[in-house]
PDB file of C-alpha atoms in Angstrom:
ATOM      1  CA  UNK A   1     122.717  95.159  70.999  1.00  0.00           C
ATOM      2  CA  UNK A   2     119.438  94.407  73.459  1.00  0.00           C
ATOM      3  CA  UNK A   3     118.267  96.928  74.809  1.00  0.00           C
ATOM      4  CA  UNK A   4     118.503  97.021  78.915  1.00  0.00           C
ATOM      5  CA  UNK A   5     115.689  95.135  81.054  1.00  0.00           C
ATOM      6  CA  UNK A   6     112.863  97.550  82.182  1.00  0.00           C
ATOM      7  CA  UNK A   7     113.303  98.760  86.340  1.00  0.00           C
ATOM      8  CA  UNK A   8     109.763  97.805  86.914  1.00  0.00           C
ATOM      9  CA  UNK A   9     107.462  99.060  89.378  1.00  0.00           C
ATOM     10  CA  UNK A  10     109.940 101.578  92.597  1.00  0.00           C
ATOM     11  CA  UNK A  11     108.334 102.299  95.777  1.00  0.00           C
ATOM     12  CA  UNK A  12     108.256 105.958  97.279  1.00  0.00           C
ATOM     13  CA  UNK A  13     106.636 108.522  99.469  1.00  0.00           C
ATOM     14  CA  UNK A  14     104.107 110.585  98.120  1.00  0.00           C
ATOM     15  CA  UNK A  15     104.690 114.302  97.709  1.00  0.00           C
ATOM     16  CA  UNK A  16     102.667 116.961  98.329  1.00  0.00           C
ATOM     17  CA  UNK A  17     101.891 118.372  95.242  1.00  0.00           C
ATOM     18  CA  UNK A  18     100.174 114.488  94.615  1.00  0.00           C
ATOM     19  CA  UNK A  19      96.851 115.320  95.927  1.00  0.00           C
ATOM     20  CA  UNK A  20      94.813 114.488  92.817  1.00  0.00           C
ATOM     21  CA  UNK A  21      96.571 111.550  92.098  1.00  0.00           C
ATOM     22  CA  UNK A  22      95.983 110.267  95.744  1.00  0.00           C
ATOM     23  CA  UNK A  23      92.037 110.906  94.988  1.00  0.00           C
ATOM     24  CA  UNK A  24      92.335 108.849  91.623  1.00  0.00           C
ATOM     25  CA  UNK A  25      94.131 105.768  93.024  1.00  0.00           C
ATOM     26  CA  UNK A  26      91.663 106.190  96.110  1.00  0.00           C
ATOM     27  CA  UNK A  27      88.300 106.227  94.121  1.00  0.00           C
ATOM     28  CA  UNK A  28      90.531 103.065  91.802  1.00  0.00           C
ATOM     29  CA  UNK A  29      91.151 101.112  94.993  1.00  0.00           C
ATOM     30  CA  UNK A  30      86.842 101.559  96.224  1.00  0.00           C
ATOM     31  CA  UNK A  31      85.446 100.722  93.061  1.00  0.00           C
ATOM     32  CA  UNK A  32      87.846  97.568  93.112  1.00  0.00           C
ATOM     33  CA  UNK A  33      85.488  94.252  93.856  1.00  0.00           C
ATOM     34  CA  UNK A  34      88.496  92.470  94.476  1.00  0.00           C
ATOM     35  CA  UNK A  35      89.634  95.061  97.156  1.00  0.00           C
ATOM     36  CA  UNK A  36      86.636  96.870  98.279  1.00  0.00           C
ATOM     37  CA  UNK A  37      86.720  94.811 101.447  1.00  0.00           C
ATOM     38  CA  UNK A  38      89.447  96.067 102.992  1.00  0.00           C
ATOM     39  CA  UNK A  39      88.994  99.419 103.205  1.00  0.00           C
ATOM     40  CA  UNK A  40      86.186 101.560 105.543  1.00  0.00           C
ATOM     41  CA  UNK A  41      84.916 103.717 102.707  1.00  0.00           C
ATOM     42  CA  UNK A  42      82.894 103.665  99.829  1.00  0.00           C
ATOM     43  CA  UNK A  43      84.281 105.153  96.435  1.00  0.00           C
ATOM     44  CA  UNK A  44      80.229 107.373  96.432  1.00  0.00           C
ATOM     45  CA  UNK A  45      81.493 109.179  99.654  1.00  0.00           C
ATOM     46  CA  UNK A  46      85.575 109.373  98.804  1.00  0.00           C
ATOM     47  CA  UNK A  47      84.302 111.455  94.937  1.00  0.00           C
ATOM     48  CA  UNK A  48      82.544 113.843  97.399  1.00  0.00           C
ATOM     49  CA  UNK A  49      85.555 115.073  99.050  1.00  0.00           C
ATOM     50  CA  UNK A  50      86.982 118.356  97.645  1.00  0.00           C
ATOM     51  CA  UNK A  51      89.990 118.976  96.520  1.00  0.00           C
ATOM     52  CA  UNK A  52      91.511 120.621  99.070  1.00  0.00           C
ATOM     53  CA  UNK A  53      90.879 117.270 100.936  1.00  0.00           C
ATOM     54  CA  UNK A  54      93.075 115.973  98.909  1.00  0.00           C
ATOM     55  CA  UNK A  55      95.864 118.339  98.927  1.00  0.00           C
ATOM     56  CA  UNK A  56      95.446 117.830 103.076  1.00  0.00           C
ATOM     57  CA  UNK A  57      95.951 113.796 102.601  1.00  0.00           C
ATOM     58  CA  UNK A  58      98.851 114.020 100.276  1.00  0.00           C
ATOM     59  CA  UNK A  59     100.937 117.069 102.404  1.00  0.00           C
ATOM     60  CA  UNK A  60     100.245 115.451 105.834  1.00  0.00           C
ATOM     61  CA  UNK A  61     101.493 111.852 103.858  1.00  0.00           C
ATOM     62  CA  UNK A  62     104.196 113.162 102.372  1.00  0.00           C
ATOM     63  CA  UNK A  63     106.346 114.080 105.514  1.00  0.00           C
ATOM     64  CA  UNK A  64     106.713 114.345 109.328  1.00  0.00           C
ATOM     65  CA  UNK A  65     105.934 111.800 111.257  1.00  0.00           C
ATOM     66  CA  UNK A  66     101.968 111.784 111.760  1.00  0.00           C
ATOM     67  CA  UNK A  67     101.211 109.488 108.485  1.00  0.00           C
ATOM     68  CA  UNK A  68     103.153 108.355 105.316  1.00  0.00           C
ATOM     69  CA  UNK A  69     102.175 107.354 102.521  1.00  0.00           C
ATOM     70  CA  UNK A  70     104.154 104.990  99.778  1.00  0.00           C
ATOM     71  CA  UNK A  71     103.103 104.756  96.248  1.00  0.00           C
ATOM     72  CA  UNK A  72     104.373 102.238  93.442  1.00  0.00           C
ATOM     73  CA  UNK A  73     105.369 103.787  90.534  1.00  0.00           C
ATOM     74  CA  UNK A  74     105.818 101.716  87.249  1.00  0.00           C
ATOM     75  CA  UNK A  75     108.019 102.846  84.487  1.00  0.00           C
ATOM     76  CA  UNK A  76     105.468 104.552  82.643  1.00  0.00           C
ATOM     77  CA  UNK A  77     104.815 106.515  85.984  1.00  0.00           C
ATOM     78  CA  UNK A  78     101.533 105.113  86.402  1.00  0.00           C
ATOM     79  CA  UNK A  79     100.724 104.572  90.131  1.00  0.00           C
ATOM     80  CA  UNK A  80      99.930 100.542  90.413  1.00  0.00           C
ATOM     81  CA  UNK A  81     100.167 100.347  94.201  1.00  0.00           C
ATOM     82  CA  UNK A  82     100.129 102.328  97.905  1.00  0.00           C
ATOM     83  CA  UNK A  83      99.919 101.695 101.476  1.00  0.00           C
ATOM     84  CA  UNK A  84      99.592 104.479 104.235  1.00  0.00           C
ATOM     85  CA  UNK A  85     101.153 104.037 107.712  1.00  0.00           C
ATOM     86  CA  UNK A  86      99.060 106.076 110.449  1.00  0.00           C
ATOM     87  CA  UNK A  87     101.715 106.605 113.915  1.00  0.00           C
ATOM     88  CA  UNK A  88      99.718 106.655 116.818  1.00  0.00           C
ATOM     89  CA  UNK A  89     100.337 107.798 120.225  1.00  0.00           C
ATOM     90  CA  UNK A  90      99.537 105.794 123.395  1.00  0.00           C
ATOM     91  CA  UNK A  91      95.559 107.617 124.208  1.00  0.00           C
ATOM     92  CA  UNK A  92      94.925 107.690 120.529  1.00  0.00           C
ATOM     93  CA  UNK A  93      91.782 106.503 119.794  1.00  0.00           C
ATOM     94  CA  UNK A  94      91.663 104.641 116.816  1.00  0.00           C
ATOM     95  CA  UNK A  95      89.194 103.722 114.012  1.00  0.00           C
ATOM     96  CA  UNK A  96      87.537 101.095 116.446  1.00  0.00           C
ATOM     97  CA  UNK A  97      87.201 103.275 119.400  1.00  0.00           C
ATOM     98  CA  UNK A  98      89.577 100.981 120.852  1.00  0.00           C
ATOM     99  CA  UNK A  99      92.121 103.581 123.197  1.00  0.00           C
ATOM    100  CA  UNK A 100      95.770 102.611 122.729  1.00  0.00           C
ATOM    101  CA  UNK A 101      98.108 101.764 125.327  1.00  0.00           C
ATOM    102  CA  UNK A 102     101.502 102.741 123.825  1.00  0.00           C
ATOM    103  CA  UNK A 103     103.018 104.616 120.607  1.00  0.00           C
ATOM    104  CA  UNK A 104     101.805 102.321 117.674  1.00  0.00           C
ATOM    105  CA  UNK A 105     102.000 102.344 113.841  1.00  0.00           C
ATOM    106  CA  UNK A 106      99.067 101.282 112.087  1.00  0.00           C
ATOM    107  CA  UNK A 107      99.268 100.235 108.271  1.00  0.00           C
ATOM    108  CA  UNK A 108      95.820 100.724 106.434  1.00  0.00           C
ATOM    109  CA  UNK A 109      94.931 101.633 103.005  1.00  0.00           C
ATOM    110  CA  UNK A 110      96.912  98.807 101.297  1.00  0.00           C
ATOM    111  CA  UNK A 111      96.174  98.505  97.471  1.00  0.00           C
ATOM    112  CA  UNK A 112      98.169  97.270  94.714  1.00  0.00           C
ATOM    113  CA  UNK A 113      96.153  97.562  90.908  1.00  0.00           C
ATOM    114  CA  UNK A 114      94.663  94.260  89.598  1.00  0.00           C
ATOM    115  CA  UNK A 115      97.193  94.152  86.686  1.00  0.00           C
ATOM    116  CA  UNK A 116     100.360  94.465  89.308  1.00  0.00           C
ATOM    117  CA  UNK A 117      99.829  91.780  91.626  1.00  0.00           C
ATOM    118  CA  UNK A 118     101.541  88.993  92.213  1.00  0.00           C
ATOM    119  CA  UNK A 119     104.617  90.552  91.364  1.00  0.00           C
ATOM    120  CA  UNK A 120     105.406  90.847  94.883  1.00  0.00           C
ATOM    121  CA  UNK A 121     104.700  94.705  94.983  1.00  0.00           C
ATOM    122  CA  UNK A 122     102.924  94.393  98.269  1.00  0.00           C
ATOM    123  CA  UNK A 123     106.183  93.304  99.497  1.00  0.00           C
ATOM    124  CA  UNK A 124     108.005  96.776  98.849  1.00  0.00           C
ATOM    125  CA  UNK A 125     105.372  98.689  99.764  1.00  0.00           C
ATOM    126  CA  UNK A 126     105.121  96.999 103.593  1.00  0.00           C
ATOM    127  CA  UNK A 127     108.935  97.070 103.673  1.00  0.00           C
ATOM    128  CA  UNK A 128     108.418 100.915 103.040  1.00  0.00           C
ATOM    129  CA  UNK A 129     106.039 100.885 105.941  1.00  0.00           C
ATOM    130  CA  UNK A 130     108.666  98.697 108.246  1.00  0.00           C
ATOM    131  CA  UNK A 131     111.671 100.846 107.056  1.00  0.00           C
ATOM    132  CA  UNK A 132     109.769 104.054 108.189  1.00  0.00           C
ATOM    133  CA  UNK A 133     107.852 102.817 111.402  1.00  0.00           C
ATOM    134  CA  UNK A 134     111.272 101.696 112.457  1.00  0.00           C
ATOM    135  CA  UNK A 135     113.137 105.147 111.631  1.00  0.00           C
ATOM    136  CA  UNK A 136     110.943 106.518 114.349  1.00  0.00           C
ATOM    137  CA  UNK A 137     111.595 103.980 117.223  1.00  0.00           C
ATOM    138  CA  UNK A 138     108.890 101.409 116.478  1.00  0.00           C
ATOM    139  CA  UNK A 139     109.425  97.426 117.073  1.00  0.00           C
ATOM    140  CA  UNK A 140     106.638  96.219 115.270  1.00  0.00           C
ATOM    141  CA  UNK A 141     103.154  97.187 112.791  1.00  0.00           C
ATOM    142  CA  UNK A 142      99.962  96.598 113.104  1.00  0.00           C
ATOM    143  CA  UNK A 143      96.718  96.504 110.662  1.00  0.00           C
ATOM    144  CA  UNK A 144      93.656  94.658 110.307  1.00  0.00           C
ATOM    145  CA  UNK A 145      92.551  92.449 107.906  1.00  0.00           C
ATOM    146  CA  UNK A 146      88.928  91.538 107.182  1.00  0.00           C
ATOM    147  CA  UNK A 147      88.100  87.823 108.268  1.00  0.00           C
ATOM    148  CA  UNK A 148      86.975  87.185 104.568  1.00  0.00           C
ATOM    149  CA  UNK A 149      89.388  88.660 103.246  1.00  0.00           C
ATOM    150  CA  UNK A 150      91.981  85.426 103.134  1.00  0.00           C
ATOM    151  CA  UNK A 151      94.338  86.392  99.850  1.00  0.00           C
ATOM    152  CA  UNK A 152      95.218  90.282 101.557  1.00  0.00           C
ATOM    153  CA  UNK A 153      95.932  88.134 105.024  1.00  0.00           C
ATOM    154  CA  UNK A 154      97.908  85.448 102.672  1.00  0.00           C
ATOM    155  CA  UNK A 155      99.940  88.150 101.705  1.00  0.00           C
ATOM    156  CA  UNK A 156     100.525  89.598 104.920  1.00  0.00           C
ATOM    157  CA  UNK A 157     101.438  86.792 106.598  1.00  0.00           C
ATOM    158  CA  UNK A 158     103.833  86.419 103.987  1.00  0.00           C
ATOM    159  CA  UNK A 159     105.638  89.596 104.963  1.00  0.00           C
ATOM    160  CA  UNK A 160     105.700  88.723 108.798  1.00  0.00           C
ATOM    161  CA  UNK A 161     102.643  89.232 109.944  1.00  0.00           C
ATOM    162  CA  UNK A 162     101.419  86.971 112.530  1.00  0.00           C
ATOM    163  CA  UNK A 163      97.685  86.883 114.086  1.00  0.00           C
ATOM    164  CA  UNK A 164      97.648  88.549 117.576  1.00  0.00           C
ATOM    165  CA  UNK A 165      94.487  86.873 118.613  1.00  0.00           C
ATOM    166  CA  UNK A 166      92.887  90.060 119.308  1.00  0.00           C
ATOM    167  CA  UNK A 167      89.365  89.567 116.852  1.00  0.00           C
ATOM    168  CA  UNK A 168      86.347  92.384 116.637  1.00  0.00           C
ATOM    169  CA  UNK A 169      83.540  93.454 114.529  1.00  0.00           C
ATOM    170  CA  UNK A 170      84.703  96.505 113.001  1.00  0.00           C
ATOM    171  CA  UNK A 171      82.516  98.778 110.076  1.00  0.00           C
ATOM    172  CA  UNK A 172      83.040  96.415 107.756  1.00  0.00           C
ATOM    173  CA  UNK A 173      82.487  93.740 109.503  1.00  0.00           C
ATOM    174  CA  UNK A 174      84.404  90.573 111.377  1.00  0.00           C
ATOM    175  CA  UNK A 175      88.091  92.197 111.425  1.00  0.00           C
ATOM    176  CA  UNK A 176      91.517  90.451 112.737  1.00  0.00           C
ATOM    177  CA  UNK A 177      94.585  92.313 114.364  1.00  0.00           C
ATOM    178  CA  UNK A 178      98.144  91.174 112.617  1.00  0.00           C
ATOM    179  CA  UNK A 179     101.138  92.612 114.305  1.00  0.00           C
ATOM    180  CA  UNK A 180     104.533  92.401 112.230  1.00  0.00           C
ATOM    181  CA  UNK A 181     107.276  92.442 114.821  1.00  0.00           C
ATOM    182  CA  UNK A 182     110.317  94.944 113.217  1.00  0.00           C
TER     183      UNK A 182
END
């Protein structure tokens, strides 16, 4: 008899009780070379955050309809991916300064470990994003992408993301808007 194929990595929201696990995959993701570029923080600044911090980022993830955030799970339990989607509300400023003109859903924070990609994780976690931005009335996503930063926008682009010609200098430099239309 063989025994049954493994399930592989699932995608879900994170709870609320995750907060330290959040941190870990966090301080993983900044001290990544491969994926430091994408994100607006530096793994020296995320370690100084207390715990409590934490615990904040993982309750306010893990429901309503401010943020949510979607972890990858492989069968060991071992988180190997996650992507955050932040709603915003037309007025919103956002991490550009740039004031929105309608309701919006912003993905940021997209990471999947070194020794899970190109499995197509990335995939289920942005559907996760989709499925949820759309539960609450949204017609597309947004992010941006870091003009360097060509295998993350490969991957997007892959998932439906388009360019939306909109191009700025953000903190980490020359920065891209992709919209994916839901």
């Amino acid at each position: 008899m063989s025994a049954a194929p493994a399930a592989g990595p699932f995608v879900r929201r994170v709870r609320a009780d995750e907060g330290e696990r959040v941190r870990e995959l966090r301080l993983q993701a900044l001290r990544d070379r491969d994926a430091a570029i994408a994100f607006l923080d530096t793994a020296e600044n995320a370690a100084r955050h207390p715990a409590a911090f934490w615990a904040d980022r993982a309750g306010g993830a893990s429901t309503g309809t401010a943020a949510a955030q979607f972890v990858a799970e492989d069968d060991a339990g071992r988180w190997v991916g996650t992507a955050t989607v932040l709603r915003r509300a037309a007025g919103d400023v956002d991490h550009l300064g740039r004031s929105l003109d309608a309701d919006r859903s912003d993905v940021v924070g997209v990471y999947v470990t070194p020794e899970a990609r190109g499995a197509g994780l990335i995939d289920a976690l942005l559907t996760a994003c989709a499925d949820w931005a759309r539960s609450l009335g949204d017609d597309a996503l947004f992010l941006d992408v870091h003009s360097d930063n060509a295998r993350a926008e490969a991957a997007y682009v892959r998932n439906g993301f388009v360019r939306t010609g909109l191009e700025m200098t953000g903190p980490i430099g020359p920065e891209r808007e992709l919209r994916r239309p839901l």
